[in-house]
């Protein structure tokens, strides 16, 4: 949704929905939208900008980082953003920005596009390591079965091909490989 800065009133409430699929690219296989992004934002207008406060909501399909199952993930988030008119600044010296100045978005040509701001808020609410459930058991490291759905007969202490290669590598390196203990170190006294 694009809003005209000069036409927006202080205290206005902006509601709507955004089709998240418009932002999908070929590399975004980690999630998909199950519903549009719904938003309700209250406007506080200033001379050269606006502050938007409100909520966004949508449902995503995420891939569990332990068992690789798809699961529904509800996004419910509070937004509080400042948007300021972009102006041409001539700064001779370096300027240090305060923390609150780093979270300011800019607009130009009297138009504020809400879509990328709302979409960014959705992205910020996706967990780095999504889990279908806290107690997810993941995949068996030997046979690859999903341990949430079936019990495998693998012995968890059984060696994997990776484990065998690591053991043989460490055997070649000797006992001191990776040790932080230095040998034959002398210390000069001041």
PDB file of C-alpha atoms in Angstrom:
ATOM      1  CA  UNK A   1       0.000   0.000   0.000  1.00  0.00           C
ATOM      2  CA  UNK A   2       1.366   3.391  -0.993  1.00  0.00           C
ATOM      3  CA  UNK A   3       0.163   6.378   1.006  1.00  0.00           C
ATOM      4  CA  UNK A   4       0.552  10.052   0.131  1.00  0.00           C
ATOM      5  CA  UNK A   5       2.316  11.890   2.942  1.00  0.00           C
ATOM      6  CA  UNK A   6       0.495  15.196   2.382  1.00  0.00           C
ATOM      7  CA  UNK A   7      -2.921  13.494   2.444  1.00  0.00           C
ATOM      8  CA  UNK A   8      -2.517  11.406   5.586  1.00  0.00           C
ATOM      9  CA  UNK A   9      -4.087  12.710   8.795  1.00  0.00           C
ATOM     10  CA  UNK A  10      -2.720  12.504  12.317  1.00  0.00           C
ATOM     11  CA  UNK A  11      -4.446   9.699  14.214  1.00  0.00           C
ATOM     12  CA  UNK A  12      -5.541   7.842  11.087  1.00  0.00           C
ATOM     13  CA  UNK A  13      -5.651   4.055  11.271  1.00  0.00           C
ATOM     14  CA  UNK A  14      -4.321   2.174   8.257  1.00  0.00           C
ATOM     15  CA  UNK A  15      -5.634  -1.354   7.802  1.00  0.00           C
ATOM     16  CA  UNK A  16      -5.151  -3.778   4.988  1.00  0.00           C
ATOM     17  CA  UNK A  17      -3.478  -6.888   3.749  1.00  0.00           C
ATOM     18  CA  UNK A  18      -0.425  -7.595   1.650  1.00  0.00           C
ATOM     19  CA  UNK A  19       0.097 -10.664  -0.480  1.00  0.00           C
ATOM     20  CA  UNK A  20       3.483 -11.922   0.721  1.00  0.00           C
ATOM     21  CA  UNK A  21       3.914 -13.991  -2.430  1.00  0.00           C
ATOM     22  CA  UNK A  22       4.847 -10.840  -4.339  1.00  0.00           C
ATOM     23  CA  UNK A  23       8.169 -10.807  -2.454  1.00  0.00           C
ATOM     24  CA  UNK A  24       9.105 -14.447  -2.985  1.00  0.00           C
ATOM     25  CA  UNK A  25      12.271 -15.089  -4.958  1.00  0.00           C
ATOM     26  CA  UNK A  26      13.811 -18.292  -6.271  1.00  0.00           C
ATOM     27  CA  UNK A  27      16.142 -18.600  -3.256  1.00  0.00           C
ATOM     28  CA  UNK A  28      13.413 -18.346  -0.601  1.00  0.00           C
ATOM     29  CA  UNK A  29      12.620 -22.006   0.015  1.00  0.00           C
ATOM     30  CA  UNK A  30      12.846 -21.717   3.804  1.00  0.00           C
ATOM     31  CA  UNK A  31       9.282 -20.469   4.209  1.00  0.00           C
ATOM     32  CA  UNK A  32       6.049 -19.774   2.372  1.00  0.00           C
ATOM     33  CA  UNK A  33       2.978 -17.701   3.143  1.00  0.00           C
ATOM     34  CA  UNK A  34      -0.174 -19.526   4.226  1.00  0.00           C
ATOM     35  CA  UNK A  35      -2.147 -16.284   4.566  1.00  0.00           C
ATOM     36  CA  UNK A  36      -1.828 -12.638   3.548  1.00  0.00           C
ATOM     37  CA  UNK A  37      -0.028 -10.244   5.897  1.00  0.00           C
ATOM     38  CA  UNK A  38      -2.713  -8.322   7.802  1.00  0.00           C
ATOM     39  CA  UNK A  39      -1.798  -4.963   9.316  1.00  0.00           C
ATOM     40  CA  UNK A  40      -3.394  -2.286  11.461  1.00  0.00           C
ATOM     41  CA  UNK A  41      -1.227   0.786  12.009  1.00  0.00           C
ATOM     42  CA  UNK A  42      -2.000   4.066  13.774  1.00  0.00           C
ATOM     43  CA  UNK A  43      -0.407   7.202  12.299  1.00  0.00           C
ATOM     44  CA  UNK A  44       1.210   9.972  14.301  1.00  0.00           C
ATOM     45  CA  UNK A  45       2.097  12.763  11.914  1.00  0.00           C
ATOM     46  CA  UNK A  46       5.012  15.171  12.232  1.00  0.00           C
ATOM     47  CA  UNK A  47       6.133  18.074  10.075  1.00  0.00           C
ATOM     48  CA  UNK A  48       8.551  16.008   8.001  1.00  0.00           C
ATOM     49  CA  UNK A  49       7.456  12.439   8.689  1.00  0.00           C
ATOM     50  CA  UNK A  50       5.205   9.959  10.435  1.00  0.00           C
ATOM     51  CA  UNK A  51       5.370   7.382  13.169  1.00  0.00           C
ATOM     52  CA  UNK A  52       3.483   4.132  12.595  1.00  0.00           C
ATOM     53  CA  UNK A  53       2.511   1.928  15.525  1.00  0.00           C
ATOM     54  CA  UNK A  54       0.413  -1.175  15.318  1.00  0.00           C
ATOM     55  CA  UNK A  55       0.259  -4.874  14.653  1.00  0.00           C
ATOM     56  CA  UNK A  56       0.896  -7.269  11.803  1.00  0.00           C
ATOM     57  CA  UNK A  57      -0.258 -10.872  11.527  1.00  0.00           C
ATOM     58  CA  UNK A  58       0.141 -13.744   9.083  1.00  0.00           C
ATOM     59  CA  UNK A  59       0.723 -17.480   9.007  1.00  0.00           C
ATOM     60  CA  UNK A  60       3.849 -18.991   7.482  1.00  0.00           C
ATOM     61  CA  UNK A  61       4.895 -22.497   6.586  1.00  0.00           C
ATOM     62  CA  UNK A  62       8.401 -23.103   7.940  1.00  0.00           C
ATOM     63  CA  UNK A  63      10.786 -26.036   7.720  1.00  0.00           C
ATOM     64  CA  UNK A  64      11.814 -27.491  11.095  1.00  0.00           C
ATOM     65  CA  UNK A  65      15.574 -27.278  11.524  1.00  0.00           C
ATOM     66  CA  UNK A  66      15.703 -30.644  13.363  1.00  0.00           C
ATOM     67  CA  UNK A  67      13.284 -32.974  11.566  1.00  0.00           C
ATOM     68  CA  UNK A  68      12.753 -31.102   8.258  1.00  0.00           C
ATOM     69  CA  UNK A  69       8.932 -31.281   8.541  1.00  0.00           C
ATOM     70  CA  UNK A  70       6.831 -28.333   7.363  1.00  0.00           C
ATOM     71  CA  UNK A  71       4.824 -26.673  10.111  1.00  0.00           C
ATOM     72  CA  UNK A  72       2.507 -23.692  10.521  1.00  0.00           C
ATOM     73  CA  UNK A  73       4.120 -20.712  12.252  1.00  0.00           C
ATOM     74  CA  UNK A  74       1.908 -17.773  13.265  1.00  0.00           C
ATOM     75  CA  UNK A  75       3.547 -14.337  13.102  1.00  0.00           C
ATOM     76  CA  UNK A  76       1.995 -11.765  15.430  1.00  0.00           C
ATOM     77  CA  UNK A  77       4.149  -8.700  15.875  1.00  0.00           C
ATOM     78  CA  UNK A  78       4.018  -5.135  17.096  1.00  0.00           C
ATOM     79  CA  UNK A  79       5.487  -2.495  14.774  1.00  0.00           C
ATOM     80  CA  UNK A  80       6.820   0.895  15.814  1.00  0.00           C
ATOM     81  CA  UNK A  81       8.628   2.689  13.006  1.00  0.00           C
ATOM     82  CA  UNK A  82       9.557   6.260  12.164  1.00  0.00           C
ATOM     83  CA  UNK A  83       9.491   7.392   8.548  1.00  0.00           C
ATOM     84  CA  UNK A  84      11.057  10.726   7.601  1.00  0.00           C
ATOM     85  CA  UNK A  85      11.135  12.815   4.441  1.00  0.00           C
ATOM     86  CA  UNK A  86      14.415  12.209   2.653  1.00  0.00           C
ATOM     87  CA  UNK A  87      16.304  15.466   2.332  1.00  0.00           C
ATOM     88  CA  UNK A  88      19.559  16.409   0.736  1.00  0.00           C
ATOM     89  CA  UNK A  89      22.111  16.830   3.482  1.00  0.00           C
ATOM     90  CA  UNK A  90      25.548  18.333   3.044  1.00  0.00           C
ATOM     91  CA  UNK A  91      27.646  17.108   5.910  1.00  0.00           C
ATOM     92  CA  UNK A  92      31.198  18.392   6.098  1.00  0.00           C
ATOM     93  CA  UNK A  93      32.262  16.415   9.165  1.00  0.00           C
ATOM     94  CA  UNK A  94      31.520  12.912  10.322  1.00  0.00           C
ATOM     95  CA  UNK A  95      28.297  12.618  12.266  1.00  0.00           C
ATOM     96  CA  UNK A  96      27.691  10.030  14.968  1.00  0.00           C
ATOM     97  CA  UNK A  97      24.158   8.681  14.979  1.00  0.00           C
ATOM     98  CA  UNK A  98      22.339   7.768  18.169  1.00  0.00           C
ATOM     99  CA  UNK A  99      20.662   4.373  18.525  1.00  0.00           C
ATOM    100  CA  UNK A 100      17.158   5.688  17.880  1.00  0.00           C
ATOM    101  CA  UNK A 101      18.351   7.450  14.712  1.00  0.00           C
ATOM    102  CA  UNK A 102      19.406   4.135  13.183  1.00  0.00           C
ATOM    103  CA  UNK A 103      15.813   2.850  13.062  1.00  0.00           C
ATOM    104  CA  UNK A 104      14.462   5.597  10.806  1.00  0.00           C
ATOM    105  CA  UNK A 105      13.118   4.841   7.337  1.00  0.00           C
ATOM    106  CA  UNK A 106      12.983   7.431   4.583  1.00  0.00           C
ATOM    107  CA  UNK A 107      10.510   8.338   1.854  1.00  0.00           C
ATOM    108  CA  UNK A 108      10.632  10.718  -1.083  1.00  0.00           C
ATOM    109  CA  UNK A 109       8.259  12.204  -3.640  1.00  0.00           C
ATOM    110  CA  UNK A 110       5.461  12.444  -1.053  1.00  0.00           C
ATOM    111  CA  UNK A 111       4.928   8.641  -1.143  1.00  0.00           C
ATOM    112  CA  UNK A 112       5.341   6.094   1.633  1.00  0.00           C
ATOM    113  CA  UNK A 113       5.269   2.451   0.535  1.00  0.00           C
ATOM    114  CA  UNK A 114       4.167   0.326   3.503  1.00  0.00           C
ATOM    115  CA  UNK A 115       4.596  -3.047   1.795  1.00  0.00           C
ATOM    116  CA  UNK A 116       8.385  -3.459   2.159  1.00  0.00           C
ATOM    117  CA  UNK A 117       8.261  -2.190   5.760  1.00  0.00           C
ATOM    118  CA  UNK A 118       5.590  -4.704   6.747  1.00  0.00           C
ATOM    119  CA  UNK A 119       7.343  -7.517   4.856  1.00  0.00           C
ATOM    120  CA  UNK A 120      10.615  -6.721   6.634  1.00  0.00           C
ATOM    121  CA  UNK A 121       8.842  -6.996   9.978  1.00  0.00           C
ATOM    122  CA  UNK A 122       7.635 -10.486   9.011  1.00  0.00           C
ATOM    123  CA  UNK A 123      11.179 -11.523   8.067  1.00  0.00           C
ATOM    124  CA  UNK A 124      12.532 -10.247  11.389  1.00  0.00           C
ATOM    125  CA  UNK A 125      10.047 -12.476  13.217  1.00  0.00           C
ATOM    126  CA  UNK A 126      11.118 -15.735  11.572  1.00  0.00           C
ATOM    127  CA  UNK A 127      13.297 -17.705  14.003  1.00  0.00           C
ATOM    128  CA  UNK A 128      16.840 -18.515  12.889  1.00  0.00           C
ATOM    129  CA  UNK A 129      16.394 -22.182  13.854  1.00  0.00           C
ATOM    130  CA  UNK A 130      12.664 -22.887  13.529  1.00  0.00           C
ATOM    131  CA  UNK A 131      11.326 -25.865  15.479  1.00  0.00           C
ATOM    132  CA  UNK A 132       8.032 -27.636  14.845  1.00  0.00           C
ATOM    133  CA  UNK A 133       7.845 -28.141  18.634  1.00  0.00           C
ATOM    134  CA  UNK A 134      10.262 -27.543  21.499  1.00  0.00           C
ATOM    135  CA  UNK A 135      10.635 -31.271  22.174  1.00  0.00           C
ATOM    136  CA  UNK A 136      11.333 -32.163  18.505  1.00  0.00           C
ATOM    137  CA  UNK A 137      13.536 -35.276  18.412  1.00  0.00           C
ATOM    138  CA  UNK A 138      14.895 -34.590  14.928  1.00  0.00           C
ATOM    139  CA  UNK A 139      16.213 -37.121  12.451  1.00  0.00           C
ATOM    140  CA  UNK A 140      18.200 -40.231  13.319  1.00  0.00           C
ATOM    141  CA  UNK A 141      21.833 -39.585  12.494  1.00  0.00           C
ATOM    142  CA  UNK A 142      22.255 -43.103  11.153  1.00  0.00           C
ATOM    143  CA  UNK A 143      19.140 -44.067   9.189  1.00  0.00           C
ATOM    144  CA  UNK A 144      17.583 -40.615   8.688  1.00  0.00           C
ATOM    145  CA  UNK A 145      14.130 -41.506  10.035  1.00  0.00           C
ATOM    146  CA  UNK A 146      12.079 -38.778  11.680  1.00  0.00           C
ATOM    147  CA  UNK A 147      12.175 -39.751  15.362  1.00  0.00           C
ATOM    148  CA  UNK A 148       8.964 -37.795  16.049  1.00  0.00           C
ATOM    149  CA  UNK A 149       6.973 -40.213  13.851  1.00  0.00           C
ATOM    150  CA  UNK A 150       8.727 -43.555  14.164  1.00  0.00           C
ATOM    151  CA  UNK A 151      11.206 -45.350  16.361  1.00  0.00           C
ATOM    152  CA  UNK A 152      14.267 -46.675  14.598  1.00  0.00           C
ATOM    153  CA  UNK A 153      16.316 -49.664  15.696  1.00  0.00           C
ATOM    154  CA  UNK A 154      19.646 -47.884  15.326  1.00  0.00           C
ATOM    155  CA  UNK A 155      22.100 -47.952  18.187  1.00  0.00           C
ATOM    156  CA  UNK A 156      22.798 -44.296  18.946  1.00  0.00           C
ATOM    157  CA  UNK A 157      26.301 -45.176  20.113  1.00  0.00           C
ATOM    158  CA  UNK A 158      27.005 -46.926  16.825  1.00  0.00           C
ATOM    159  CA  UNK A 159      29.765 -45.291  14.814  1.00  0.00           C
ATOM    160  CA  UNK A 160      28.831 -43.334  11.709  1.00  0.00           C
ATOM    161  CA  UNK A 161      31.065 -43.122   8.629  1.00  0.00           C
ATOM    162  CA  UNK A 162      31.800 -39.517   9.586  1.00  0.00           C
ATOM    163  CA  UNK A 163      32.753 -40.563  13.108  1.00  0.00           C
ATOM    164  CA  UNK A 164      35.167 -43.214  11.809  1.00  0.00           C
ATOM    165  CA  UNK A 165      36.914 -40.708   9.530  1.00  0.00           C
ATOM    166  CA  UNK A 166      37.243 -38.212  12.359  1.00  0.00           C
ATOM    167  CA  UNK A 167      38.706 -40.852  14.684  1.00  0.00           C
ATOM    168  CA  UNK A 168      41.287 -41.918  12.091  1.00  0.00           C
ATOM    169  CA  UNK A 169      42.252 -38.290  11.438  1.00  0.00           C
ATOM    170  CA  UNK A 170      42.738 -37.593  15.139  1.00  0.00           C
ATOM    171  CA  UNK A 171      44.777 -40.797  15.526  1.00  0.00           C
ATOM    172  CA  UNK A 172      47.168 -39.567  12.821  1.00  0.00           C
ATOM    173  CA  UNK A 173      47.553 -36.181  14.537  1.00  0.00           C
ATOM    174  CA  UNK A 174      48.506 -37.609  17.907  1.00  0.00           C
ATOM    175  CA  UNK A 175      47.399 -36.893  21.447  1.00  0.00           C
ATOM    176  CA  UNK A 176      48.409 -33.240  21.459  1.00  0.00           C
ATOM    177  CA  UNK A 177      46.356 -32.217  18.402  1.00  0.00           C
ATOM    178  CA  UNK A 178      44.127 -29.314  19.360  1.00  0.00           C
ATOM    179  CA  UNK A 179      45.648 -29.014  22.820  1.00  0.00           C
ATOM    180  CA  UNK A 180      46.006 -25.529  24.244  1.00  0.00           C
ATOM    181  CA  UNK A 181      48.860 -26.632  26.489  1.00  0.00           C
ATOM    182  CA  UNK A 182      52.156 -25.294  25.208  1.00  0.00           C
ATOM    183  CA  UNK A 183      55.294 -27.238  25.833  1.00  0.00           C
ATOM    184  CA  UNK A 184      58.725 -25.820  26.620  1.00  0.00           C
ATOM    185  CA  UNK A 185      57.450 -22.311  27.272  1.00  0.00           C
ATOM    186  CA  UNK A 186      59.686 -19.921  29.187  1.00  0.00           C
ATOM    187  CA  UNK A 187      58.526 -16.698  30.749  1.00  0.00           C
ATOM    188  CA  UNK A 188      60.800 -13.661  31.033  1.00  0.00           C
ATOM    189  CA  UNK A 189      60.521 -11.735  34.234  1.00  0.00           C
ATOM    190  CA  UNK A 190      60.370  -8.007  33.922  1.00  0.00           C
TER     191      UNK A 190
END
